[in-house]
Amino acid sequence: RGGAMSSTVTEERQSLLNSGRADGSAAAGYGTVSQTSPRLCLVFNDSYLGGKRAEWLARLKAFGFEIEQTSPNYVAIAAPDQMIQTVAAQKGSHGQHTMPATRERVLHLLLSEFDPTLAGFLEVPGPFSKRTKKVRLSPELEEAGLVGWFWLHNQETATAIAPRYAWSGFFGLSRQPLSLVRDYFGSEIAWYLLQMNFVARWMAIPAIAGGAYTYFMGLTYLQTGSFDNQFFPIFSGGLALYGLAMLFFWTRLKARYETKWHEDVRISGREDLNTDADLEERVDAETGEVLLHYPEWKHRLRLLATLCIMALPLALVIGTGLGALDVRARIMAMEPPLYGGILSGAVTAVLLFVVVRVVCFPWGAVLTHFENHATRSGYQYGVASKQFALETVAHLLPILYLALLNYPLLSRFAPANEPSIIDALTVQASAVFLAWWLCAAAVSSAKAWRWQTRAQGIAEELGAEGGRPDFNHREQAGRPRFGDVHESAAWLSLQLLYTLVLGACCPLAPVLTYLWVMQRLHWDKASLVFVFQRPHPQPAPSPGFWPDSLQLLVLLALAVQIPLILFCTRAVEWWAPGVTLEERWGLLGALEVCVAALATYLLARTLRPSDASAERAREHEKVVMV
């Protein structure tokens, strides 16, 4: 009995396949596995199985898969290149319109066809729950002890994507690995890195200008006791015009990459599926296909209900902003203007962080989940739009109240009692942004340190030289799962809000935004390869809401900075001393009409999609699963 058990354990540990078939013959007709071939690792438990796992793996090998088993728990599975290409061609993949990471999806599909219960087991975690639904495996798999799975990195490809040295591409001028990123990680991550790369390119000039203007504002304050200066309209208007130029070139870049990365192929019929949604099934009478869909009228009713419920977190955000202004009025009455403004700005940042990020953001995700979007991209677009609206209102409302009203709230003191309203806006915006940015940097650095320390600890435990991951199965199994890119995108959107809309009041925003983007670009590329498990290659029919929010930020910059220049700064009297108040109001009306016309034009372009975009929108309404 002991000898039988020993032989069985040996059988479980051996490498079952280097090349060739289960019967010992050559793998003719199947091709070979290359370094870049997609590999998926199945995780088994430690139970004694009496050879049942080996029997199941042998059947898998006979089906045509390549298998590498380096331990009883981890089994790497790959499909030969010719086998994958054949299936991809049958599904319609061709030319530049090949679905990103098509070969990974083909491997996923082939394993699902080999054992139908694997289709649910290999399902991608839902965007809201971050979990996969529990499914019942076949008796063979349950007896084999299958408990998990994850994608394996291809070391050669991953190393080509990772930065070669610290702060590589410091000025963000290289897009070379983006096509490789899209093929390896999928379109969702590729769009995110494209946006970060674009912002890194365009933030260099505002960062230099912001540093110079910050120095000049400091000199002005030391000489006059006020931050207001004659160059405020020039810097403010320059940022608004620069934002327009950014929007123009981003629109061109986005259109070019939408054509280049257009996804018109559905390999398994479950790409971009929201696995958290409750979808209804019906069978097409003509084709016999099983259609997963959700009635449009039900979806619209849920959207209407969500819109009404969103008034509650929005009211909470507005109340918090006004309450922070009342606290500011009380602090300013007791402290000197500069110190009181810095202290009140820090208090405002803490209150907004707790209310917006801790309370309202999770409710936004819950409401979007209630809307029951059929697609993953639709869910993420809904969450991002709610987060953008809440955060924009939270940070703009106090500034606009100080600039336009400045009436006492609960106390008898006005929120701003500085000599110039520009002084109040500068201190408030700079203090809030600096406190928020430092908190975000501290939280992000703590997370990065924890994840990186964990990855290095696992590598050192397994004997890797210098603690650098060596991409073996055990090392990758111990890595944390990659979350998503939307938290970073939300941070970037807030920093662009301060850079483009409030940059003249907070000139440090472009500098800190540029530093954050460059650091984040390096961390994202390195962590995706060396710290996290390889994420599932998610498709993305479009860049999503966060890149598209740039046009909203530019319109806000134009609409907000016009009244700031005309009514809040004394620089107009310095540049045009003969302009009367009536002429300023007339100029304000004319310029705001131009901004409204530009907003109408941009909105019309957004709501009038191209033929390809319309086809993708129709695919969002009905997810076809054969």
XYZ file of C-alpha atoms in Angstrom:
626
model
C 0.000 0.000 0.000
C 2.842 2.389 0.846
C 4.526 1.599 -2.455
C 1.317 2.288 -4.377
C 0.890 5.629 -2.667
C 4.507 6.579 -3.384
C 4.169 5.740 -7.073
C 0.949 7.736 -7.290
C 2.504 10.836 -5.740
C 5.411 10.542 -8.153
C 2.962 10.351 -11.022
C 1.229 13.532 -9.801
C 4.530 15.436 -9.605
C 6.080 14.556 -12.945
C 5.975 16.820 -15.997
C 3.200 15.258 -18.026
C 3.979 16.869 -21.342
C 6.920 18.588 -22.910
C 5.725 17.965 -26.442
C 3.779 15.199 -28.009
C 0.497 13.382 -27.487
C -0.764 11.296 -24.607
C -0.191 8.119 -26.599
C 3.462 8.995 -27.128
C 3.121 9.985 -30.786
C 4.329 13.292 -32.160
C 2.037 16.280 -32.012
C 1.725 16.539 -35.781
C -1.081 18.810 -36.873
C -1.117 20.714 -33.604
C 2.037 22.812 -33.961
C 4.311 23.797 -31.112
C 4.131 26.066 -28.104
C 6.300 29.181 -28.292
C 7.476 31.516 -25.557
C 4.653 33.930 -26.372
C 1.905 31.301 -26.307
C -0.827 32.035 -23.730
C -0.629 29.863 -20.631
C -3.190 29.318 -17.917
C -2.363 27.793 -14.548
C -4.839 25.505 -12.797
C -4.541 25.270 -9.013
C -5.259 21.951 -7.273
C -5.465 21.052 -3.603
C -3.079 18.754 -1.716
C -5.420 15.797 -1.287
C -4.301 12.275 -2.229
C -6.189 11.396 -5.394
C -5.018 7.914 -6.354
C -4.026 9.026 -9.856
C -7.369 10.608 -10.784
C -5.748 13.983 -11.417
C -3.159 12.373 -13.679
C -5.925 10.622 -15.635
C -7.785 13.908 -16.181
C -4.589 15.676 -17.261
C -3.811 12.845 -19.656
C -7.231 13.288 -21.280
C -6.544 17.005 -21.517
C -3.244 16.260 -23.218
C -4.919 13.874 -25.645
C -7.276 16.681 -26.619
C -4.224 18.560 -27.956
C -3.155 20.805 -25.079
C 0.405 21.203 -23.848
C 0.827 20.606 -20.090
C 3.637 21.460 -17.713
C 3.365 20.294 -14.103
C 6.183 21.432 -11.829
C 4.399 20.659 -8.548
C 1.318 18.738 -7.391
C -0.644 21.958 -7.001
C 0.135 24.005 -10.109
C -0.400 22.814 -13.678
C 0.318 25.132 -16.608
C -1.809 24.573 -19.705
C -1.174 25.963 -23.176
C -2.550 25.321 -26.633
C -0.217 24.977 -29.645
C 0.002 28.056 -31.829
C -1.442 26.361 -34.899
C -4.428 25.105 -32.906
C -5.134 28.604 -31.562
C -4.719 30.298 -34.926
C -7.107 27.848 -36.550
C -9.860 28.577 -34.032
C -9.224 32.329 -34.231
C -9.546 32.195 -38.018
C -12.787 30.236 -37.748
C -14.166 32.938 -35.459
C -13.401 35.646 -38.013
C -10.219 37.159 -36.578
C -8.102 38.753 -39.275
C -5.624 41.549 -39.948
C -5.426 44.634 -37.751
C -8.969 43.976 -36.489
C -7.863 40.950 -34.482
C -9.370 41.024 -31.036
C -6.688 41.981 -28.491
C -5.338 38.979 -26.634
C -7.308 36.791 -29.054
C -5.132 33.797 -28.284
C -5.884 34.019 -24.568
C -9.596 34.035 -25.338
C -9.228 31.088 -27.695
C -7.462 29.108 -24.964
C -10.284 30.045 -22.598
C -12.844 28.881 -25.184
C -11.046 25.604 -25.928
C -10.883 24.661 -22.272
C -14.585 25.436 -21.934
C -15.355 23.173 -24.871
C -13.212 20.389 -23.420
C -15.222 20.463 -20.172
C -18.388 22.642 -20.229
C -18.264 23.128 -16.454
C -14.947 24.950 -16.922
C -16.801 27.748 -18.728
C -18.349 28.968 -15.484
C -15.281 28.154 -13.404
C -13.017 30.221 -15.685
C -15.457 33.143 -15.647
C -13.963 36.601 -15.127
C -14.756 38.239 -11.746
C -17.575 40.750 -11.903
C -16.678 44.474 -11.906
C -18.871 45.172 -8.854
C -18.506 42.078 -6.674
C -14.865 41.367 -7.678
C -15.789 37.696 -7.371
C -16.817 34.881 -9.661
C -20.069 33.050 -9.214
C -19.823 29.636 -7.607
C -20.373 26.841 -10.117
C -20.550 23.090 -9.784
C -17.662 21.350 -11.512
C -17.894 18.001 -13.211
C -17.313 14.936 -10.982
C -13.924 14.376 -12.606
C -12.730 17.882 -11.743
C -14.087 17.692 -8.213
C -12.271 14.419 -7.680
C -9.123 15.928 -9.193
C -9.225 18.695 -6.569
C -9.410 21.782 -8.832
C -9.747 24.890 -6.632
C -8.551 27.891 -8.674
C -6.819 29.288 -11.721
C -4.877 32.344 -12.956
C -3.178 33.553 -16.100
C 0.577 32.994 -16.327
C 2.975 35.656 -17.522
C 5.126 35.049 -20.575
C 8.494 36.217 -19.304
C 9.877 37.384 -22.634
C 6.805 39.467 -23.524
C 6.347 40.805 -20.001
C 9.962 41.921 -19.764
C 9.610 43.798 -23.050
C 6.644 45.739 -21.622
C 8.210 46.599 -18.261
C 10.350 49.768 -17.983
C 14.046 49.063 -18.316
C 15.160 51.472 -15.589
C 13.672 53.785 -13.006
C 11.786 56.748 -14.498
C 12.263 55.337 -17.987
C 10.671 57.586 -20.587
C 10.785 60.479 -18.105
C 9.111 62.900 -20.470
C 6.474 60.378 -21.517
C 7.445 60.552 -25.182
C 7.408 56.847 -26.022
C 4.299 54.935 -27.102
C 6.230 52.013 -28.530
C 5.006 49.240 -26.186
C 1.312 50.186 -26.432
C 0.517 47.765 -29.248
C 2.277 45.039 -27.279
C 0.369 46.054 -24.140
C -2.919 45.822 -26.001
C -2.140 42.378 -27.354
C -0.892 41.140 -23.970
C -3.143 42.861 -21.403
C -6.180 43.774 -23.521
C -7.710 47.062 -24.637
C -8.919 48.228 -21.216
C -5.396 48.595 -19.812
C -4.044 49.799 -23.167
C -6.549 52.697 -23.302
C -5.633 53.672 -19.747
C -1.902 53.721 -20.507
C -2.536 55.658 -23.721
C -4.371 58.353 -21.737
C -1.607 58.479 -19.116
C 1.014 58.720 -21.848
C -0.899 61.551 -23.530
C -1.245 63.504 -20.269
C 2.459 62.977 -19.513
C 3.368 64.503 -22.873
C 1.084 67.490 -22.485
C 1.723 68.241 -18.796
C 5.397 69.123 -19.211
C 4.742 72.691 -20.455
C 2.032 73.536 -17.866
C 4.299 72.114 -15.148
C 7.131 74.462 -16.117
C 4.773 77.414 -16.431
C 3.094 76.548 -13.125
C 6.427 76.412 -11.320
C 7.445 79.804 -12.710
C 4.059 81.375 -11.870
C 4.185 79.951 -8.334
C 7.571 81.618 -7.837
C 6.236 84.923 -9.162
C 3.142 84.715 -6.928
C 5.377 84.141 -3.924
C 7.437 87.227 -4.753
C 4.267 89.263 -5.233
C 2.950 88.185 -1.830
C 6.216 89.125 -0.110
C 6.192 92.559 -1.756
C 2.495 93.472 -1.615
C 0.921 91.081 0.883
C -1.420 89.723 -1.805
C -1.259 86.906 -4.350
C -3.191 88.964 -6.915
C -0.980 90.147 -9.777
C -1.196 91.492 -13.302
C -0.278 88.165 -14.907
C -3.298 86.299 -13.518
C -5.421 86.738 -16.710
C -2.518 85.639 -18.910
C -1.829 82.442 -16.970
C -5.516 81.674 -16.489
C -6.450 82.237 -20.132
C -3.336 80.403 -21.282
C -4.356 77.290 -19.337
C -7.854 77.409 -20.829
C -6.506 77.706 -24.376
C -3.944 75.005 -23.690
C -6.781 72.774 -22.536
C -8.558 73.393 -25.840
C -5.421 72.341 -27.705
C -5.178 69.200 -25.539
C -8.787 68.354 -26.318
C -8.246 68.812 -30.065
C -5.212 66.542 -30.199
C -6.751 63.973 -27.843
C -9.806 63.749 -30.110
C -7.541 63.066 -33.087
C -5.467 60.533 -31.164
C -8.569 58.783 -29.850
C -10.107 58.542 -33.340
C -6.893 57.086 -34.744
C -6.600 54.437 -32.059
C -10.312 53.600 -32.170
C -9.810 52.731 -35.825
C -6.584 50.895 -35.095
C -7.927 49.007 -32.080
C -11.461 48.461 -33.363
C -12.825 45.231 -31.904
C -15.206 43.614 -34.358
C -14.575 39.986 -33.379
C -16.331 38.019 -30.667
C -14.385 34.872 -29.906
C -16.472 33.238 -27.198
C -19.521 35.509 -27.164
C -18.798 36.510 -23.558
C -16.288 39.315 -24.115
C -17.191 42.468 -22.185
C -19.966 40.606 -20.377
C -20.967 41.956 -16.968
C -20.930 38.738 -14.965
C -22.626 40.503 -12.029
C -25.734 41.359 -14.082
C -28.958 39.364 -13.955
C -29.605 38.663 -17.633
C -32.476 36.828 -19.255
C -32.038 34.021 -21.758
C -34.004 33.382 -24.913
C -33.342 31.180 -27.914
C -33.266 32.627 -31.403
C -35.844 30.691 -33.449
C -33.804 30.967 -36.679
C -30.237 30.336 -35.519
C -30.799 28.419 -32.293
C -28.403 30.748 -30.458
C -28.904 31.494 -26.787
C -29.242 35.245 -26.359
C -28.386 36.929 -23.076
C -30.186 40.244 -22.786
C -32.031 42.573 -20.443
C -35.211 44.342 -21.566
C -34.542 47.957 -22.487
C -37.613 49.315 -20.710
C -36.548 47.721 -17.438
C -33.069 49.163 -17.808
C -34.458 52.663 -18.430
C -36.724 52.425 -15.392
C -33.734 51.507 -13.261
C -31.757 54.439 -14.704
C -34.593 56.808 -13.814
C -34.768 55.443 -10.273
C -30.983 55.780 -9.907
C -31.123 59.376 -11.127
C -33.628 60.214 -8.407
C -31.679 58.412 -5.679
C -28.429 60.138 -6.722
C -29.940 63.379 -5.412
C -29.242 62.117 -1.876
C -25.429 61.689 -2.126
C -25.283 64.868 -4.203
C -27.125 66.771 -1.449
C -24.720 65.283 1.098
C -21.742 66.512 -0.942
C -23.219 70.008 -1.318
C -24.030 70.186 2.383
C -20.497 69.103 3.276
C -18.990 71.767 1.023
C -21.130 74.532 2.508
C -20.451 73.270 6.018
C -16.719 73.368 5.315
C -17.108 76.992 4.223
C -18.854 77.820 7.497
C -15.978 76.199 9.377
C -13.626 78.304 7.274
C -15.479 81.483 8.259
C -15.124 80.654 11.956
C -11.427 79.777 11.648
C -10.662 82.913 9.631
C -12.285 85.027 12.341
C -9.821 83.676 14.922
C -6.595 83.159 12.947
C -4.464 85.352 10.651
C -5.627 85.129 7.023
C -2.803 82.985 5.662
C -2.605 80.460 8.506
C -6.365 80.369 8.920
C -6.826 79.744 5.202
C -4.312 76.882 5.182
C -5.901 75.268 8.241
C -9.439 75.601 6.866
C -8.330 74.228 3.510
C -6.881 71.142 5.188
C -10.128 70.659 7.161
C -12.139 70.989 3.934
C -9.956 68.403 2.185
C -10.417 65.882 5.005
C -14.196 66.377 5.114
C -14.542 66.052 1.337
C -12.300 62.996 1.239
C -14.370 61.168 3.842
C -17.750 62.122 2.368
C -16.889 61.677 -1.315
C -14.449 58.771 -1.347
C -15.527 56.791 1.688
C -19.299 57.326 1.624
C -20.537 58.444 -1.803
C -18.250 56.462 -4.119
C -19.407 53.055 -2.782
C -23.018 54.183 -3.076
C -22.362 55.163 -6.671
C -21.089 51.643 -7.368
C -24.136 50.119 -5.660
C -26.548 52.253 -7.706
C -24.739 51.413 -10.944
C -24.946 47.722 -10.081
C -28.681 48.210 -9.522
C -28.962 49.591 -13.076
C -27.997 46.080 -14.277
C -25.778 46.914 -17.242
C -25.335 43.954 -19.573
C -21.724 44.837 -20.381
C -18.701 45.422 -18.203
C -17.797 48.615 -20.057
C -21.331 49.949 -19.571
C -21.109 49.366 -15.818
C -17.726 51.076 -15.601
C -18.943 54.048 -17.644
C -21.881 54.486 -15.268
C -19.693 54.296 -12.145
C -17.126 56.728 -13.571
C -19.743 59.299 -14.571
C -21.241 59.291 -11.060
C -17.824 59.595 -9.425
C -16.854 62.463 -11.719
C -20.061 64.365 -10.980
C -19.730 63.955 -7.209
C -16.072 64.922 -7.073
C -16.451 67.883 -9.422
C -19.316 69.336 -7.383
C -17.434 68.722 -4.125
C -14.332 70.633 -5.209
C -15.807 73.367 -7.397
C -18.735 74.403 -5.214
C -16.682 75.948 -2.348
C -14.483 77.847 -4.801
C -17.412 79.222 -6.799
C -19.259 80.187 -3.605
C -16.246 82.154 -2.402
C -15.800 83.826 -5.791
C -19.412 84.733 -6.604
C -21.378 84.947 -3.325
C -19.254 84.949 -0.147
C -22.328 85.363 2.071
C -22.321 84.233 5.732
C -23.841 80.794 6.231
C -24.577 79.654 9.793
C -22.256 82.151 11.434
C -22.207 85.937 11.029
C -18.818 85.834 9.310
C -18.199 85.673 5.567
C -16.117 82.641 4.459
C -13.548 84.910 2.771
C -12.256 87.980 4.603
C -8.879 88.340 2.852
C -7.923 91.689 1.252
C -8.577 90.243 -2.225
C -10.913 87.480 -3.312
C -8.031 86.024 -5.337
C -6.119 85.602 -2.072
C -9.005 83.589 -0.607
C -9.335 81.453 -3.743
C -5.585 80.834 -3.950
C -5.209 79.807 -0.320
C -8.362 77.672 -0.332
C -7.693 75.863 -3.630
C -3.976 75.336 -2.930
C -4.537 74.082 0.626
C -7.310 71.670 -0.397
C -5.371 70.333 -3.372
C -2.096 69.929 -1.467
C -3.800 68.131 1.418
C -5.732 65.900 -0.996
C -2.664 65.201 -3.129
C -0.475 64.343 -0.132
C -3.149 62.012 1.246
C -3.528 60.311 -2.143
C 0.243 60.011 -2.518
C 0.556 58.524 0.977
C -2.232 55.998 0.380
C -0.895 55.006 -3.061
C 2.672 54.707 -1.773
C 1.562 52.548 1.157
C -0.351 50.213 -1.141
C 2.534 50.010 -3.605
C 5.033 49.317 -0.821
C 2.837 46.577 0.640
C 2.291 44.876 -2.716
C 5.937 45.177 -3.749
C 7.172 43.891 -0.382
C 4.843 40.916 -0.657
C 6.076 40.091 -4.167
C 9.730 40.386 -3.131
C 9.128 38.280 -0.013
C 7.599 35.477 -2.078
C 10.464 35.631 -4.583
C 13.082 35.497 -1.816
C 11.274 32.642 -0.111
C 11.462 30.667 -3.346
C 15.166 31.427 -3.732
C 15.009 34.066 -6.467
C 18.206 36.056 -6.853
C 17.952 39.534 -5.323
C 14.247 39.100 -4.607
C 13.421 39.699 -8.278
C 10.487 37.591 -9.518
C 11.561 34.754 -11.804
C 8.041 34.004 -13.193
C 7.776 30.422 -11.952
C 4.329 29.020 -11.149
C 4.594 29.178 -7.362
C 5.921 32.706 -7.400
C 3.088 33.937 -9.640
C 0.488 32.061 -7.570
C 1.516 34.037 -4.478
C 1.107 37.420 -6.138
C -1.930 39.616 -5.392
C -4.632 39.924 -8.009
C -4.677 43.088 -10.090
C -7.700 45.272 -9.300
C -8.480 47.728 -12.084
C -7.286 51.051 -13.476
C -10.301 53.144 -12.523
C -9.013 54.340 -9.155
C -5.929 55.804 -10.847
C -8.101 57.308 -13.576
C -10.259 59.006 -10.927
C -7.168 60.488 -9.243
C -5.950 61.766 -12.614
C -9.309 63.363 -13.404
C -9.311 65.295 -10.125
C -5.780 66.561 -10.740
C -6.737 67.677 -14.247
C -9.703 69.512 -12.698
C -7.354 71.587 -10.559
C -4.844 71.979 -13.391
C -7.195 73.187 -16.131
C -10.090 74.745 -14.184
C -8.386 76.114 -11.069
C -4.767 76.228 -12.236
C -4.521 80.028 -11.931
C -5.580 79.821 -8.259
C -3.507 76.677 -7.615
C -0.427 76.917 -9.880
C 1.252 73.991 -8.150
C -1.407 71.642 -9.568
C 0.262 71.216 -13.015
C 3.629 70.508 -11.358
C 2.298 67.871 -8.970
C 0.072 66.358 -11.658
C 3.059 65.900 -13.953
C 5.131 64.276 -11.203
C 2.256 61.968 -10.257
C 1.591 60.881 -13.842
C 5.238 60.063 -14.498
C 5.581 58.089 -11.273
C 2.302 56.292 -11.920
C 3.279 55.351 -15.471
C 6.455 53.718 -14.241
C 4.681 51.922 -11.379
C 1.845 50.639 -13.567
C 4.157 49.150 -16.172
C 6.453 47.595 -13.567
C 3.714 46.310 -11.244
C 1.666 44.716 -14.020
C 4.694 42.575 -14.832
C 6.580 42.032 -11.570
C 4.067 42.562 -8.726
C 0.582 41.391 -9.744
C -0.757 38.276 -11.335
C -1.420 38.729 -15.004
C -4.904 40.313 -15.298
C -7.527 38.917 -17.594
C -7.222 40.664 -21.004
C -10.425 42.699 -20.873
C -11.781 44.189 -24.114
C -12.870 47.828 -24.224
C -15.129 49.010 -27.050
C -14.093 52.616 -26.309
C -11.693 54.521 -24.023
C -14.426 54.862 -21.409
C -15.650 57.834 -19.433
C -12.425 59.048 -17.821
C -10.576 59.919 -21.057
C -13.784 61.392 -22.507
C -14.199 63.604 -19.414
C -11.429 65.834 -20.772
C -13.948 67.751 -22.871
C -16.066 68.402 -19.760
C -13.012 69.685 -17.916
C -12.093 72.025 -20.782
C -15.628 73.423 -20.934
C -15.597 73.943 -17.164
C -12.234 75.685 -17.457
C -13.609 78.149 -20.000
C -16.859 78.739 -18.121
C -15.179 79.252 -14.715
C -12.097 81.250 -15.630
C -13.974 83.911 -17.607
C -15.782 85.336 -14.515
C -12.638 84.901 -12.404
C -10.698 87.111 -14.791
C -13.428 89.701 -15.251
C -14.616 90.145 -11.648
C -12.274 88.548 -9.114
C -8.850 89.938 -9.969
C -7.612 93.513 -10.049
C -5.443 92.723 -13.074
C -8.197 93.905 -15.452
C -7.827 97.411 -14.041
C -4.097 97.188 -14.675
C -4.388 95.999 -18.297
C -7.566 97.928 -19.259
C -8.239 100.682 -16.700
C -11.088 102.198 -18.731
C -13.337 99.112 -18.763
C -16.576 99.725 -16.877
C -18.619 97.216 -14.888
C -21.353 97.203 -17.531
C -18.806 96.366 -20.219
C -17.515 93.477 -18.117
C -21.026 92.058 -17.795
C -21.543 92.367 -21.530
C -18.219 90.654 -22.220
C -19.121 87.912 -19.745
C -22.432 87.244 -21.523
C -20.819 87.136 -24.963
C -18.009 84.787 -23.919
C -20.316 82.462 -22.005
C -22.558 82.231 -25.076
C -19.491 81.142 -27.065
C -18.725 78.516 -24.421
C -22.332 77.280 -24.590
C -22.069 77.029 -28.390
C -18.835 75.039 -28.084
C -20.461 72.750 -25.512
C -23.406 72.178 -27.858
C -21.060 71.305 -30.711
C -19.040 68.862 -28.601
C -22.200 67.288 -27.203
C -23.614 66.860 -30.704
C -20.424 65.119 -31.809
C -20.540 62.861 -28.772
C -24.171 61.885 -29.364
C -23.650 61.295 -33.098
C -21.485 58.154 -33.210
C -19.886 56.735 -36.306
C -21.212 53.609 -37.982
C -18.655 51.465 -36.170
C -19.534 53.045 -32.836
C -23.231 52.489 -33.504
C -22.583 48.836 -34.219
C -20.654 48.496 -30.962
C -23.501 50.222 -29.125
C -25.947 47.686 -30.522
C -23.666 44.905 -29.322
C -23.858 46.396 -25.849
C -27.625 46.020 -25.833
C -27.525 42.327 -26.689
C -24.713 39.986 -25.706
C -24.732 36.900 -27.908
C -23.478 33.636 -26.454
C -23.380 30.624 -28.726
